XYZ file of C-alpha atoms in Angstrom:
337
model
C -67.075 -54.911 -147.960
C -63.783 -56.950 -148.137
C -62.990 -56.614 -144.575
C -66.657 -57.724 -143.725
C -66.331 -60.768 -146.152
C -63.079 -61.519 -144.498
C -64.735 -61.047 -140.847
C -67.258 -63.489 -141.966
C -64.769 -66.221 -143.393
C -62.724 -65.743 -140.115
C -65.525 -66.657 -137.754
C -66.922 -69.387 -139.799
C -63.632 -70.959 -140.133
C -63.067 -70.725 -135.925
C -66.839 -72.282 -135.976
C -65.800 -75.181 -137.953
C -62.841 -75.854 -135.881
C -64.336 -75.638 -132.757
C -66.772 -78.187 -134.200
C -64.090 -80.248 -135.862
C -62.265 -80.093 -131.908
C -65.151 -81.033 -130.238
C -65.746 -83.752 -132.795
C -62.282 -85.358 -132.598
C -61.539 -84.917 -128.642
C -65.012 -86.644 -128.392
C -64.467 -89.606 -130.474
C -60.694 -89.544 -129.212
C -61.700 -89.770 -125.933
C -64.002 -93.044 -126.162
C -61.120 -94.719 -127.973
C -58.935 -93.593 -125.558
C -60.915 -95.305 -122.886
C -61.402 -98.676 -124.391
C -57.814 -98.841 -124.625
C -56.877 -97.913 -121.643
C -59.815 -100.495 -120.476
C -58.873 -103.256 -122.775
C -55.402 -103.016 -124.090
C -52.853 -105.829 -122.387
C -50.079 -102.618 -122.968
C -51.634 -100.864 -119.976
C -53.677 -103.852 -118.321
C -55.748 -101.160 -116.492
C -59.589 -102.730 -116.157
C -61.187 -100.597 -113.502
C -63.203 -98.375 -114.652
C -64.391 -96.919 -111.132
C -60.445 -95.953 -110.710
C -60.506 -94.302 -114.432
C -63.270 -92.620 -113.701
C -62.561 -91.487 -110.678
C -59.241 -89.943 -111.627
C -61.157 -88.297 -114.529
C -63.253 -86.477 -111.247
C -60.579 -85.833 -109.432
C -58.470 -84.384 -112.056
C -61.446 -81.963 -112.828
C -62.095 -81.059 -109.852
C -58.570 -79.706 -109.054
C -58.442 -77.979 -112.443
C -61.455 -76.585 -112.558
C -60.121 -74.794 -109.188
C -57.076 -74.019 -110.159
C -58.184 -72.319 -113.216
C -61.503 -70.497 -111.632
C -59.553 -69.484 -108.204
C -56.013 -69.754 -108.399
C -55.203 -68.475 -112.190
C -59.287 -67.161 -112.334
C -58.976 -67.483 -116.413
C -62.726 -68.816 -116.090
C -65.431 -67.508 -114.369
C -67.926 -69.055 -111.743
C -71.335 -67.827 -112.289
C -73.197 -66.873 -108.481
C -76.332 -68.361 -106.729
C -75.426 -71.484 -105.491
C -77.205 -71.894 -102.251
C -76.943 -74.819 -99.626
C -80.133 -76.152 -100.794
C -79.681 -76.259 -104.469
C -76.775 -78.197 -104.049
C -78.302 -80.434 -102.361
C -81.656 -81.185 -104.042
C -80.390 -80.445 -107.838
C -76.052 -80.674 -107.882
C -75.725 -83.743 -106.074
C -78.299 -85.583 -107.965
C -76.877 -84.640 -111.110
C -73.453 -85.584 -109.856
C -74.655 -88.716 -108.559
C -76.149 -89.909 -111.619
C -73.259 -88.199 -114.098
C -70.841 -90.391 -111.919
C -73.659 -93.107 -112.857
C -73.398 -92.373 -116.765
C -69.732 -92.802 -116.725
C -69.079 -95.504 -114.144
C -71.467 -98.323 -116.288
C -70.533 -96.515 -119.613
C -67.199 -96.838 -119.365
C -67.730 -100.320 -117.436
C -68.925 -101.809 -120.949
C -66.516 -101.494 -123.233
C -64.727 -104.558 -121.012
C -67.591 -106.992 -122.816
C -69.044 -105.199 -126.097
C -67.608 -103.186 -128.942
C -66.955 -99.346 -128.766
C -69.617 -99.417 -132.352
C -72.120 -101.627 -130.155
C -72.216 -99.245 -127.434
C -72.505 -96.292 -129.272
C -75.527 -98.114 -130.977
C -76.953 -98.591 -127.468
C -76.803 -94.852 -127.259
C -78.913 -93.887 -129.426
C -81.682 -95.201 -127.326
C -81.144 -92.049 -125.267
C -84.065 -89.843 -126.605
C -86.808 -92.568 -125.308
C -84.783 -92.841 -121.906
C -85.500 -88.630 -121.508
C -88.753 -88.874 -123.017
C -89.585 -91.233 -120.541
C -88.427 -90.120 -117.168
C -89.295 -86.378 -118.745
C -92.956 -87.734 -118.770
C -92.571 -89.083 -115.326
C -91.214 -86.121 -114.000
C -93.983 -83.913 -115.804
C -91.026 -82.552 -118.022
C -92.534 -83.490 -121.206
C -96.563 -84.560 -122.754
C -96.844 -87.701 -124.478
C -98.439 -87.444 -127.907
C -98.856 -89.196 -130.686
C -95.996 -87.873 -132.741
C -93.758 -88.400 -129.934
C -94.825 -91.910 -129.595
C -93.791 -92.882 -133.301
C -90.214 -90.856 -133.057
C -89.980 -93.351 -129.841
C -91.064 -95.997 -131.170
C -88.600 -95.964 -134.618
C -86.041 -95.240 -132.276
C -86.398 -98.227 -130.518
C -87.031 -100.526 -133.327
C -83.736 -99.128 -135.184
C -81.386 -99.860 -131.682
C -83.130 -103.428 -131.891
C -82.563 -104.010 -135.371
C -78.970 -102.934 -135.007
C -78.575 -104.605 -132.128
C -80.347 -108.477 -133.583
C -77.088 -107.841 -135.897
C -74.585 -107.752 -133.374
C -72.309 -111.012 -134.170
C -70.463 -110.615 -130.801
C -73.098 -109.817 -128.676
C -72.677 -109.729 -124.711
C -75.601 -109.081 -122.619
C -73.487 -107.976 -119.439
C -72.032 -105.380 -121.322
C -75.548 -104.329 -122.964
C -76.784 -104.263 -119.128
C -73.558 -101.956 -117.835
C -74.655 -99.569 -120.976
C -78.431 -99.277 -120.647
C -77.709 -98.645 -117.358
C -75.374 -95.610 -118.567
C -78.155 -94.516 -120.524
C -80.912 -94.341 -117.606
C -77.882 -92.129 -115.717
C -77.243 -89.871 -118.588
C -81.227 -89.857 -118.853
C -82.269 -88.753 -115.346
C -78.938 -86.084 -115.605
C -80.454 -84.496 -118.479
C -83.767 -84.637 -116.259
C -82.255 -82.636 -113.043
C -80.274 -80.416 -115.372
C -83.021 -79.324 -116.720
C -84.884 -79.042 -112.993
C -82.012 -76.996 -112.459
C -82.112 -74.570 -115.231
C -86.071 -73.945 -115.454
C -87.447 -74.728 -111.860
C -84.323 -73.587 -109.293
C -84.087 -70.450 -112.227
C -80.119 -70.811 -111.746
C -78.099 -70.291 -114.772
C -74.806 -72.139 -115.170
C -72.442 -72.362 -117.983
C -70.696 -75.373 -118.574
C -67.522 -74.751 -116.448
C -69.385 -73.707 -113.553
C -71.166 -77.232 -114.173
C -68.319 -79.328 -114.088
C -66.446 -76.879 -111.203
C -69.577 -77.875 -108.890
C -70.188 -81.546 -110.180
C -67.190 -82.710 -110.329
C -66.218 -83.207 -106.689
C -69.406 -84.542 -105.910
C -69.208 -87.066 -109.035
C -65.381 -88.003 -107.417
C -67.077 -88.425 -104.286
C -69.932 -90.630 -105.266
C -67.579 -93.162 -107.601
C -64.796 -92.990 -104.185
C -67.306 -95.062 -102.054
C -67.780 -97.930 -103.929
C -64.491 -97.812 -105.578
C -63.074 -98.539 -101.954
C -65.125 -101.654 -102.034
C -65.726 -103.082 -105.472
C -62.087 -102.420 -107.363
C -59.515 -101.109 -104.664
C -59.351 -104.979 -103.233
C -58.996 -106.276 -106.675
C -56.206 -103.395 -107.223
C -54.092 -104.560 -104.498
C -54.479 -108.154 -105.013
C -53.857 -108.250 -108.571
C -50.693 -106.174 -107.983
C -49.236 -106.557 -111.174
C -50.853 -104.237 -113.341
C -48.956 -101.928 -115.276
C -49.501 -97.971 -113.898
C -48.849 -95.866 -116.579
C -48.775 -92.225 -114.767
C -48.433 -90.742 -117.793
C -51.100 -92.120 -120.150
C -53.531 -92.011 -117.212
C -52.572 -88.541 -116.893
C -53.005 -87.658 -120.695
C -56.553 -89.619 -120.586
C -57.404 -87.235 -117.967
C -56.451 -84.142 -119.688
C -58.321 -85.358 -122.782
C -61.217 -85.684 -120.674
C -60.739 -82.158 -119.577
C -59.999 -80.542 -122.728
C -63.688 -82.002 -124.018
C -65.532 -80.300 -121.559
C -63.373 -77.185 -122.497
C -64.224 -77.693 -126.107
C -68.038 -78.867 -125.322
C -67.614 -75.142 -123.679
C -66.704 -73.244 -126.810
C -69.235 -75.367 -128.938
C -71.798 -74.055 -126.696
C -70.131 -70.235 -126.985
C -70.135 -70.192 -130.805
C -72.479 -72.410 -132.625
C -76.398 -72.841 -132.372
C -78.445 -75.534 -131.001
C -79.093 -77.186 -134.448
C -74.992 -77.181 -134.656
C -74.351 -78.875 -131.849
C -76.936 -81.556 -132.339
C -75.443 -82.400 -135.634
C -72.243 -82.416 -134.643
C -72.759 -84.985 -131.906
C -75.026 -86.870 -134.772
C -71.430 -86.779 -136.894
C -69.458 -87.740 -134.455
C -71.572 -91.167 -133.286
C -71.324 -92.140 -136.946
C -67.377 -90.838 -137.039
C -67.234 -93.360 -133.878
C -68.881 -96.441 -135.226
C -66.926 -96.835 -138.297
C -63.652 -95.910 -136.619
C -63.879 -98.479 -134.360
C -64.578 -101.360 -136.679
C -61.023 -99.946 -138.015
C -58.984 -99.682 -134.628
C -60.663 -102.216 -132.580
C -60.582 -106.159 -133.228
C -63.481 -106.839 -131.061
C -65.685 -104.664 -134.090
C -67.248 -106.877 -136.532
C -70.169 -104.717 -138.185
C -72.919 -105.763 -140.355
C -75.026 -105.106 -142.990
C -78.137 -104.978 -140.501
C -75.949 -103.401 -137.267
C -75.557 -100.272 -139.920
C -79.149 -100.905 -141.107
C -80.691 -100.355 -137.609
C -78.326 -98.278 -136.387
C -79.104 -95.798 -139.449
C -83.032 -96.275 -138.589
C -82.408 -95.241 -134.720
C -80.277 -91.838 -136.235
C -83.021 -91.226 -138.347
C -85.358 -91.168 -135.405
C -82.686 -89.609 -132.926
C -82.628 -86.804 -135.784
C -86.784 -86.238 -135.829
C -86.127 -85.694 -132.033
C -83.954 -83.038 -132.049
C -86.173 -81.606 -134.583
C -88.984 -81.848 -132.658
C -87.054 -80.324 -129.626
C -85.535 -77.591 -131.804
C -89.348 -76.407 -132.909
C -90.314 -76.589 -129.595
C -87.758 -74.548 -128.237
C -88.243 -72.209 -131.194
C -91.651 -71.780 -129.941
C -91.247 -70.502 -126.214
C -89.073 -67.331 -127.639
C -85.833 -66.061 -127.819
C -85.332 -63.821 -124.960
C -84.297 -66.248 -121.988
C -81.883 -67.694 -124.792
C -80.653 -64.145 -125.477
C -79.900 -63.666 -121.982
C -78.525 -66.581 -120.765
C -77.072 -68.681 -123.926
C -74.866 -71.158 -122.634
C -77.269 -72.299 -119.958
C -79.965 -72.914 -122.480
C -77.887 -75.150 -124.649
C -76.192 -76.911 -121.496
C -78.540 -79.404 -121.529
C -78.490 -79.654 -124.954
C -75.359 -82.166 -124.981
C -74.920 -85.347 -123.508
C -71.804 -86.601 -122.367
C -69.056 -88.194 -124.373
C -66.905 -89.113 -121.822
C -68.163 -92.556 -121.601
């Protein structure tokens, strides 16, 4: 009985710091790319180039660890024509999500962005609709709807508000929206299962791709005729392993926790985010109403997931049984940006 009490304790406590990894390597990470974006220390403001070394570094070590070291495994069944009707849309569009995400913290506030964000439920609904994903109904409506008014309210409070910026990040939102979209294509219509390092070992390269081409025309002149800006090899390549090591600990989330955990823990760690930044960040003046709405649009964001939760609930437990990780993948957005 004592060693099954201890057995019990042991796993909960890896649980919890899995969660507590994922949590702090997420939030890390977004304050790690605002200064590297912002800070006059590193005077680094290209976001293509950040994100595109993010890609790039990914895509080598996702290769190096799958075929060189093979410490992770790359699940089977990718065919020439899944690639290209399901991967490269998703990489397309995740290359999308990070390009404008990260793009906007040069004109609004790491809190004001991840305000925006929670708008990202009505995005999906939306294009989930449109792509005969999901069936609007009334209940769905009103979670929509308080949503919406909660990222408006929060966002009428905004002292320092910059409507470029709001653009660059709504646009990250529609990206990260139609991802979640073909993901899902992916899992239920192609039938392929994927865990979350096979994901990011066939994304990846198509992401670096996509963000190369107009990197060669919208930042690479600017590089080389600014040609004083500070390259930091080493931060650049820490802020690149960060990057990494969330998608390794988004990958042991998904291994140990349910659903339900991992939406609350991303629900934690956009709160853990917002006040943070109003503490590390002088461009973060909140307010009475930002919190207001912002609280509103978590409230709704939270009726979502339960929504989603029940309806998952609903269709069984077998194909979850089977194929865990690929269930959840979708599950969890992106925090890179």
């Amino acid at each position: 009985m004592a060693d099954r009490i201890r057995s019990f304790l042991n796993e909960g406590a890896v649980t919890y710091a899995y969660i507590l990894l994922y949590i702090a390597l997420s939030s890390g990470q977004i304050f790690f790319n605002k200064w590297v974006l912002s800070s006059k220390e590193i005077n680094f403001p290209y976001p293509l180039g950040l994100t595109l070394l993010h890609m790039v570094f990914s895509s080598v070590l996702c290769f190096v660890l799958t075929k060189v070291f093979k410490v992770m495994r790359v699940e089977e069944g990718m065919t020439l024509e899944i690639y290209t009707n399901s991967v490269i849309p998703i990489g397309a569009t995740f290359a999308m999500t990070l390009w404008l995400g990260n793009t906007a913290y040069l004109y609004i506030s790491v809190a004001f962005a991840q305000m925006l964000k929670a708008i990202m439920p009505v995005a999906v609904f939306v294009l989930g609709v449109a792509a005969g994903l999901e069936m609007m109904n009334c209940r769905m409506l009103f979670i929509m709807s308080v949503i919406s008014f909660g990222v408006l309210v929060a966002s009428y409070g905004e002292i320092n508000i910059n409507w470029i910026g709001v653009v660059y990040q709504m646009g990250g939102v529609v990206g990260e929206a139609l991802r979640l979209i073909f993901m899902e294509i992916l899992v239920k219509r192609k039938g392929l299962k994927l865990n979350p390092v096979s994901v990011m070992y066939y994304v990846s390269p198509c992401s670096a791709l996509c963000l190369f081409i107009p990197w060669i025309f919208l930042e690479k002149p600017r590089m080389e005729a600014h040609g004083t800006w500070n390259f930091q090899p080493v931060v650049l390549l820490l802020n690149s392993l960060c990057t990494f090591a969330l998608n390794l600990s988004v990958f042991l989330v998904i291994s140990h926790t349910s659903a339900l955990t991992i939406r609350v823990a991303g629900v934690v760690k956009d709160w853990v985010v917002v006040l943070m930044s109003a503490l590390l960040f002088a461009d973060t003046k909140l307010t009475m109403i930002n919190l207001f709405g912002y609280a509103i649009a978590i409230a709704g964001v939270a009726a979502y997931n339960n929504h989603k939760l029940k309806k998952e609930a609903s269709k069984g437990s077998s194909d979850e049984s089977q194929h865990p990780e690929s269930i959840r993948l979708t599950e969890l957005s992106t925090s890179n940006s």
